[in-house]
C-alpha positions as protocol buffer text, in pm:
chain_id: "A"
residue {
  index: 1
  type: UNK
  ca { x: 0 y: 0 z: 0 }
}
residue {
  index: 2
  type: UNK
  ca { x: 152 y: 333 z: -101 }
}
residue {
  index: 3
  type: UNK
  ca { x: 133 y: 671 z: 74 }
}
residue {
  index: 4
  type: UNK
  ca { x: -104 y: 799 z: -201 }
}
residue {
  index: 5
  type: UNK
  ca { x: -377 y: 558 z: -94 }
}
residue {
  index: 6
  type: UNK
  ca { x: -373 y: 660 z: 275 }
}
residue {
  index: 7
  type: UNK
  ca { x: -626 y: 892 z: 429 }
}
residue {
  index: 8
  type: UNK
  ca { x: -486 y: 1246 z: 481 }
}
residue {
  index: 9
  type: UNK
  ca { x: -477 y: 1197 z: 861 }
}
residue {
  index: 10
  type: UNK
  ca { x: -293 y: 866 z: 834 }
}
residue {
  index: 11
  type: UNK
  ca { x: -47 y: 1016 z: 584 }
}
residue {
  index: 12
  type: UNK
  ca { x: 28 y: 1303 z: 825 }
}
residue {
  index: 13
  type: UNK
  ca { x: 78 y: 1058 z: 1113 }
}
residue {
  index: 14
  type: UNK
  ca { x: 312 y: 845 z: 899 }
}
residue {
  index: 15
  type: UNK
  ca { x: 514 y: 1155 z: 804 }
}
residue {
  index: 16
  type: UNK
  ca { x: 541 y: 1261 z: 1172 }
}
residue {
  index: 17
  type: UNK
  ca { x: 656 y: 914 z: 1278 }
}
residue {
  index: 18
  type: UNK
  ca { x: 915 y: 906 z: 1000 }
}
residue {
  index: 19
  type: UNK
  ca { x: 1041 y: 1251 z: 1103 }
}
residue {
  index: 20
  type: UNK
  ca { x: 1065 y: 1143 z: 1468 }
}
residue {
  index: 21
  type: UNK
  ca { x: 1264 y: 830 z: 1377 }
}
residue {
  index: 22
  type: UNK
  ca { x: 1499 y: 1035 z: 1158 }
}
residue {
  index: 23
  type: UNK
  ca { x: 1543 y: 1297 z: 1432 }
}
residue {
  index: 24
  type: UNK
  ca { x: 1611 y: 1029 z: 1692 }
}
residue {
  index: 25
  type: UNK
  ca { x: 1875 y: 870 z: 1470 }
}
residue {
  index: 26
  type: UNK
  ca { x: 2031 y: 1209 z: 1401 }
}
residue {
  index: 27
  type: UNK
  ca { x: 2061 y: 1275 z: 1776 }
}
residue {
  index: 28
  type: UNK
  ca { x: 2173 y: 930 z: 1892 }
}
residue {
  index: 29
  type: UNK
  ca { x: 2433 y: 850 z: 1622 }
}
residue {
  index: 30
  type: UNK
  ca { x: 2665 y: 1145 z: 1703 }
}
residue {
  index: 31
  type: UNK
  ca { x: 2647 y: 1057 z: 2074 }
}
residue {
  index: 32
  type: UNK
  ca { x: 2752 y: 700 z: 2001 }
}
residue {
  index: 33
  type: UNK
  ca { x: 3049 y: 826 z: 1800 }
}
residue {
  index: 34
  type: UNK
  ca { x: 3159 y: 1085 z: 2059 }
}
residue {
  index: 35
  type: UNK
  ca { x: 3116 y: 895 z: 2385 }
}
residue {
  index: 36
  type: UNK
  ca { x: 3422 y: 695 z: 2491 }
}
residue {
  index: 37
  type: UNK
  ca { x: 3394 y: 319 z: 2513 }
}
residue {
  index: 38
  type: UNK
  ca { x: 3430 y: 188 z: 2867 }
}
residue {
  index: 39
  type: UNK
  ca { x: 3766 y: 30 z: 2947 }
}
residue {
  index: 40
  type: UNK
  ca { x: 3756 y: -344 z: 2982 }
}
residue {
  index: 41
  type: UNK
  ca { x: 3998 y: -617 z: 3072 }
}
residue {
  index: 42
  type: UNK
  ca { x: 4174 y: -762 z: 2772 }
}
residue {
  index: 43
  type: UNK
  ca { x: 4149 y: -440 z: 2571 }
}
residue {
  index: 44
  type: UNK
  ca { x: 4485 y: -514 z: 2405 }
}
residue {
  index: 45
  type: UNK
  ca { x: 4579 y: -809 z: 2188 }
}
residue {
  index: 46
  type: UNK
  ca { x: 4766 y: -1087 z: 2357 }
}
residue {
  index: 47
  type: UNK
  ca { x: 5115 y: -1151 z: 2227 }
}
residue {
  index: 48
  type: UNK
  ca { x: 5165 y: -1521 z: 2179 }
}
residue {
  index: 49
  type: UNK
  ca { x: 5487 y: -1673 z: 2053 }
}
residue {
  index: 50
  type: UNK
  ca { x: 5417 y: -1998 z: 1872 }
}
residue {
  index: 51
  type: UNK
  ca { x: 5710 y: -2238 z: 1827 }
}
residue {
  index: 52
  type: UNK
  ca { x: 5690 y: -2553 z: 1618 }
}
residue {
  index: 53
  type: UNK
  ca { x: 5949 y: -2817 z: 1696 }
}
residue {
  index: 54
  type: UNK
  ca { x: 5965 y: -2988 z: 1356 }
}
residue {
  index: 55
  type: UNK
  ca { x: 6173 y: -2884 z: 1057 }
}
residue {
  index: 56
  type: UNK
  ca { x: 5873 y: -2813 z: 834 }
}
residue {
  index: 57
  type: UNK
  ca { x: 5958 y: -3083 z: 581 }
}
residue {
  index: 58
  type: UNK
  ca { x: 5651 y: -3306 z: 630 }
}
residue {
  index: 59
  type: UNK
  ca { x: 5325 y: -3189 z: 468 }
}
residue {
  index: 60
  type: UNK
  ca { x: 5097 y: -3369 z: 719 }
}
residue {
  index: 61
  type: UNK
  ca { x: 5287 y: -3214 z: 1011 }
}
residue {
  index: 62
  type: UNK
  ca { x: 5271 y: -2870 z: 852 }
}
residue {
  index: 63
  type: UNK
  ca { x: 4894 y: -2907 z: 805 }
}
residue {
  index: 64
  type: UNK
  ca { x: 4858 y: -3013 z: 1170 }
}
residue {
  index: 65
  type: UNK
  ca { x: 5065 y: -2716 z: 1289 }
}
residue {
  index: 66
  type: UNK
  ca { x: 4857 y: -2485 z: 1070 }
}
residue {
  index: 67
  type: UNK
  ca { x: 4532 y: -2619 z: 1217 }
}
residue {
  index: 68
  type: UNK
  ca { x: 4655 y: -2573 z: 1576 }
}
residue {
  index: 69
  type: UNK
  ca { x: 4786 y: -2225 z: 1503 }
}
residue {
  index: 70
  type: UNK
  ca { x: 4469 y: -2127 z: 1316 }
}
residue {
  index: 71
  type: UNK
  ca { x: 4244 y: -2240 z: 1602 }
}
residue {
  index: 72
  type: UNK
  ca { x: 4460 y: -2049 z: 1849 }
}
residue {
  index: 73
  type: UNK
  ca { x: 4452 y: -1734 z: 1638 }
}
residue {
  index: 74
  type: UNK
  ca { x: 4076 y: -1748 z: 1577 }
}
residue {
  index: 75
  type: UNK
  ca { x: 4002 y: -1804 z: 1945 }
}
residue {
  index: 76
  type: UNK
  ca { x: 4130 y: -1469 z: 2060 }
}
residue {
  index: 77
  type: UNK
  ca { x: 4137 y: -1273 z: 1737 }
}
residue {
  index: 78
  type: UNK
  ca { x: 4493 y: -1150 z: 1776 }
}
residue {
  index: 79
  type: UNK
  ca { x: 4806 y: -1217 z: 1581 }
}
residue {
  index: 80
  type: UNK
  ca { x: 4995 y: -1534 z: 1661 }
}
residue {
  index: 81
  type: UNK
  ca { x: 5366 y: -1491 z: 1599 }
}
residue {
  index: 82
  type: UNK
  ca { x: 5505 y: -1807 z: 1443 }
}
residue {
  index: 83
  type: UNK
  ca { x: 5871 y: -1877 z: 1508 }
}
residue {
  index: 84
  type: UNK
  ca { x: 5996 y: -2187 z: 1332 }
}
residue {
  index: 85
  type: UNK
  ca { x: 6311 y: -2342 z: 1472 }
}
residue {
  index: 86
  type: UNK
  ca { x: 6485 y: -2630 z: 1293 }
}
residue {
  index: 87
  type: UNK
  ca { x: 6507 y: -2930 z: 1523 }
}
residue {
  index: 88
  type: UNK
  ca { x: 6890 y: -2929 z: 1525 }
}
residue {
  index: 89
  type: UNK
  ca { x: 6905 y: -2560 z: 1618 }
}
residue {
  index: 90
  type: UNK
  ca { x: 6653 y: -2609 z: 1895 }
}
residue {
  index: 91
  type: UNK
  ca { x: 6846 y: -2907 z: 2033 }
}
residue {
  index: 92
  type: UNK
  ca { x: 7163 y: -2695 z: 2041 }
}
residue {
  index: 93
  type: UNK
  ca { x: 6985 y: -2402 z: 2210 }
}
residue {
  index: 94
  type: UNK
  ca { x: 6836 y: -2630 z: 2473 }
}
residue {
  index: 95
  type: UNK
  ca { x: 7164 y: -2813 z: 2529 }
}
residue {
  index: 96
  type: UNK
  ca { x: 7017 y: -3157 z: 2467 }
}
residue {
  index: 97
  type: UNK
  ca { x: 7036 y: -3433 z: 2208 }
}
residue {
  index: 98
  type: UNK
  ca { x: 6668 y: -3530 z: 2214 }
}
residue {
  index: 99
  type: UNK
  ca { x: 6329 y: -3370 z: 2264 }
}
residue {
  index: 100
  type: UNK
  ca { x: 6183 y: -3694 z: 2400 }
}
residue {
  index: 101
  type: UNK
  ca { x: 5964 y: -3618 z: 2696 }
}
residue {
  index: 102
  type: UNK
  ca { x: 5982 y: -3239 z: 2650 }
}
residue {
  index: 103
  type: UNK
  ca { x: 5622 y: -3214 z: 2771 }
}
residue {
  index: 104
  type: UNK
  ca { x: 5739 y: -3312 z: 3119 }
}
residue {
  index: 105
  type: UNK
  ca { x: 6043 y: -3084 z: 3130 }
}
residue {
  index: 106
  type: UNK
  ca { x: 6051 y: -2807 z: 3390 }
}
residue {
  index: 107
  type: UNK
  ca { x: 5994 y: -2460 z: 3246 }
}
residue {
  index: 108
  type: UNK
  ca { x: 6354 y: -2354 z: 3307 }
}
residue {
  index: 109
  type: UNK
  ca { x: 6474 y: -2597 z: 3039 }
}
residue {
  index: 110
  type: UNK
  ca { x: 6277 y: -2403 z: 2776 }
}
residue {
  index: 111
  type: UNK
  ca { x: 6441 y: -2065 z: 2839 }
}
residue {
  index: 112
  type: UNK
  ca { x: 6705 y: -2138 z: 2572 }
}
residue {
  index: 113
  type: UNK
  ca { x: 6434 y: -2180 z: 2308 }
}
residue {
  index: 114
  type: UNK
  ca { x: 6394 y: -1804 z: 2298 }
}
residue {
  index: 115
  type: UNK
  ca { x: 6765 y: -1757 z: 2221 }
}
residue {
  index: 116
  type: UNK
  ca { x: 6800 y: -1418 z: 2380 }
}
residue {
  index: 117
  type: UNK
  ca { x: 6451 y: -1295 z: 2296 }
}
residue {
  index: 118
  type: UNK
  ca { x: 6299 y: -1136 z: 2602 }
}
residue {
  index: 119
  type: UNK
  ca { x: 5996 y: -1322 z: 2727 }
}
residue {
  index: 120
  type: UNK
  ca { x: 5896 y: -1027 z: 2946 }
}
residue {
  index: 121
  type: UNK
  ca { x: 5667 y: -885 z: 2675 }
}
residue {
  index: 122
  type: UNK
  ca { x: 5505 y: -1218 z: 2593 }
}
residue {
  index: 123
  type: UNK
  ca { x: 5167 y: -1316 z: 2729 }
}
residue {
  index: 124
  type: UNK
  ca { x: 5220 y: -1678 z: 2632 }
}
residue {
  index: 125
  type: UNK
  ca { x: 5470 y: -1911 z: 2473 }
}
residue {
  index: 126
  type: UNK
  ca { x: 5318 y: -2208 z: 2285 }
}
residue {
  index: 127
  type: UNK
  ca { x: 5546 y: -2499 z: 2194 }
}
residue {
  index: 128
  type: UNK
  ca { x: 5406 y: -2766 z: 1963 }
}
residue {
  index: 129
  type: UNK
  ca { x: 5527 y: -3092 z: 1819 }
}
residue {
  index: 130
  type: UNK
  ca { x: 5276 y: -3252 z: 1588 }
}
residue {
  index: 131
  type: UNK
  ca { x: 5357 y: -3597 z: 1450 }
}
residue {
  index: 132
  type: UNK
  ca { x: 5055 y: -3738 z: 1265 }
}
residue {
  index: 133
  type: UNK
  ca { x: 5254 y: -4033 z: 1126 }
}
residue {
  index: 134
  type: UNK
  ca { x: 5334 y: -4144 z: 1482 }
}
residue {
  index: 135
  type: UNK
  ca { x: 4981 y: -4061 z: 1607 }
}
residue {
  index: 136
  type: UNK
  ca { x: 5125 y: -3808 z: 1850 }
}
residue {
  index: 137
  type: UNK
  ca { x: 5071 y: -3443 z: 1938 }
}
residue {
  index: 138
  type: UNK
  ca { x: 5251 y: -3263 z: 2223 }
}
residue {
  index: 139
  type: UNK
  ca { x: 5173 y: -2911 z: 2334 }
}
residue {
  index: 140
  type: UNK
  ca { x: 5322 y: -2699 z: 2612 }
}
residue {
  index: 141
  type: UNK
  ca { x: 5184 y: -2353 z: 2689 }
}
residue {
  index: 142
  type: UNK
  ca { x: 5360 y: -2115 z: 2923 }
}
residue {
  index: 143
  type: UNK
  ca { x: 5105 y: -1856 z: 3023 }
}
residue {
  index: 144
  type: UNK
  ca { x: 5097 y: -1551 z: 3240 }
}
residue {
  index: 145
  type: UNK
  ca { x: 5266 y: -1219 z: 3202 }
}
residue {
  index: 146
  type: UNK
  ca { x: 5630 y: -1181 z: 3292 }
}
residue {
  index: 147
  type: UNK
  ca { x: 5944 y: -1372 z: 3221 }
}
residue {
  index: 148
  type: UNK
  ca { x: 5942 y: -1739 z: 3125 }
}
residue {
  index: 149
  type: UNK
  ca { x: 6091 y: -1856 z: 3458 }
}
residue {
  index: 150
  type: UNK
  ca { x: 5778 y: -1735 z: 3640 }
}
residue {
  index: 151
  type: UNK
  ca { x: 5524 y: -1853 z: 3382 }
}
residue {
  index: 152
  type: UNK
  ca { x: 5272 y: -2127 z: 3454 }
}
residue {
  index: 153
  type: UNK
  ca { x: 5310 y: -2435 z: 3232 }
}
residue {
  index: 154
  type: UNK
  ca { x: 5014 y: -2626 z: 3088 }
}
residue {
  index: 155
  type: UNK
  ca { x: 5076 y: -2952 z: 2901 }
}
residue {
  index: 156
  type: UNK
  ca { x: 4879 y: -3164 z: 2654 }
}
residue {
  index: 157
  type: UNK
  ca { x: 4985 y: -3499 z: 2506 }
}
residue {
  index: 158
  type: UNK
  ca { x: 4777 y: -3698 z: 2261 }
}
residue {
  index: 159
  type: UNK
  ca { x: 4899 y: -4053 z: 2199 }
}
residue {
  index: 160
  type: UNK
  ca { x: 4783 y: -4347 z: 1987 }
}
residue {
  index: 161
  type: UNK
  ca { x: 4516 y: -4134 z: 1823 }
}
residue {
  index: 162
  type: UNK
  ca { x: 4481 y: -4034 z: 1461 }
}
residue {
  index: 163
  type: UNK
  ca { x: 4581 y: -3669 z: 1445 }
}
residue {
  index: 164
  type: UNK
  ca { x: 4298 y: -3540 z: 1229 }
}
residue {
  index: 165
  type: UNK
  ca { x: 4229 y: -3172 z: 1158 }
}
residue {
  index: 166
  type: UNK
  ca { x: 3961 y: -3189 z: 1431 }
}
residue {
  index: 167
  type: UNK
  ca { x: 4216 y: -3314 z: 1687 }
}
residue {
  index: 168
  type: UNK
  ca { x: 4457 y: -3036 z: 1583 }
}
residue {
  index: 169
  type: UNK
  ca { x: 4182 y: -2772 z: 1614 }
}
residue {
  index: 170
  type: UNK
  ca { x: 4097 y: -2913 z: 1958 }
}
residue {
  index: 171
  type: UNK
  ca { x: 4462 y: -2872 z: 2064 }
}
residue {
  index: 172
  type: UNK
  ca { x: 4455 y: -2513 z: 1936 }
}
residue {
  index: 173
  type: UNK
  ca { x: 4136 y: -2446 z: 2130 }
}
residue {
  index: 174
  type: UNK
  ca { x: 4292 y: -2586 z: 2446 }
}
residue {
  index: 175
  type: UNK
  ca { x: 4600 y: -2367 z: 2390 }
}
residue {
  index: 176
  type: UNK
  ca { x: 4376 y: -2062 z: 2343 }
}
residue {
  index: 177
  type: UNK
  ca { x: 4221 y: -2119 z: 2685 }
}
residue {
  index: 178
  type: UNK
  ca { x: 4558 y: -2182 z: 2847 }
}
residue {
  index: 179
  type: UNK
  ca { x: 4737 y: -1888 z: 2684 }
}
residue {
  index: 180
  type: UNK
  ca { x: 4520 y: -1642 z: 2870 }
}
residue {
  index: 181
  type: UNK
  ca { x: 4566 y: -1816 z: 3207 }
}
residue {
  index: 182
  type: UNK
  ca { x: 4693 y: -1558 z: 3456 }
}
residue {
  index: 183
  type: UNK
  ca { x: 4661 y: -1275 z: 3200 }
}
residue {
  index: 184
  type: UNK
  ca { x: 4629 y: -929 z: 3343 }
}
residue {
  index: 185
  type: UNK
  ca { x: 4638 y: -628 z: 3105 }
}
């Protein structure tokens, strides 16, 4: 039904209502743009350093790492910094010949992984080894602000399970919860 077919009184009422809605929008929109947003916890992006322990040569492992990293990034909407360390370089930095059992290592053993990079500005350090061919995924997350020696460690090991994209996304989701543990902006 068009405005031409309305009674003159109804047309006038419709015009008044339209004018009131337009006036209300004209008054409210500038206020919304001028008023400051209230401060809230977590107003800044978290800085997460993501370290993969493989050499990047296996396509299935790279896909697994990508799924974990993607789930972690999507969960908090910030940028996940990916630092790839060749296995041999990491072994040298950590002063060891094997990464076997790294999930159970005390946090102090991981300090060399940063190789001089200050952990003071990091909100979390995520260390991942994904081995789909061996049906294994290991994840260590050091969370909490401050230097690595004072960070809380969270650990996840998946064994004897097919490492599907869903399992990798689950690991990333777990890491996203853990990486904000103890966070205080």
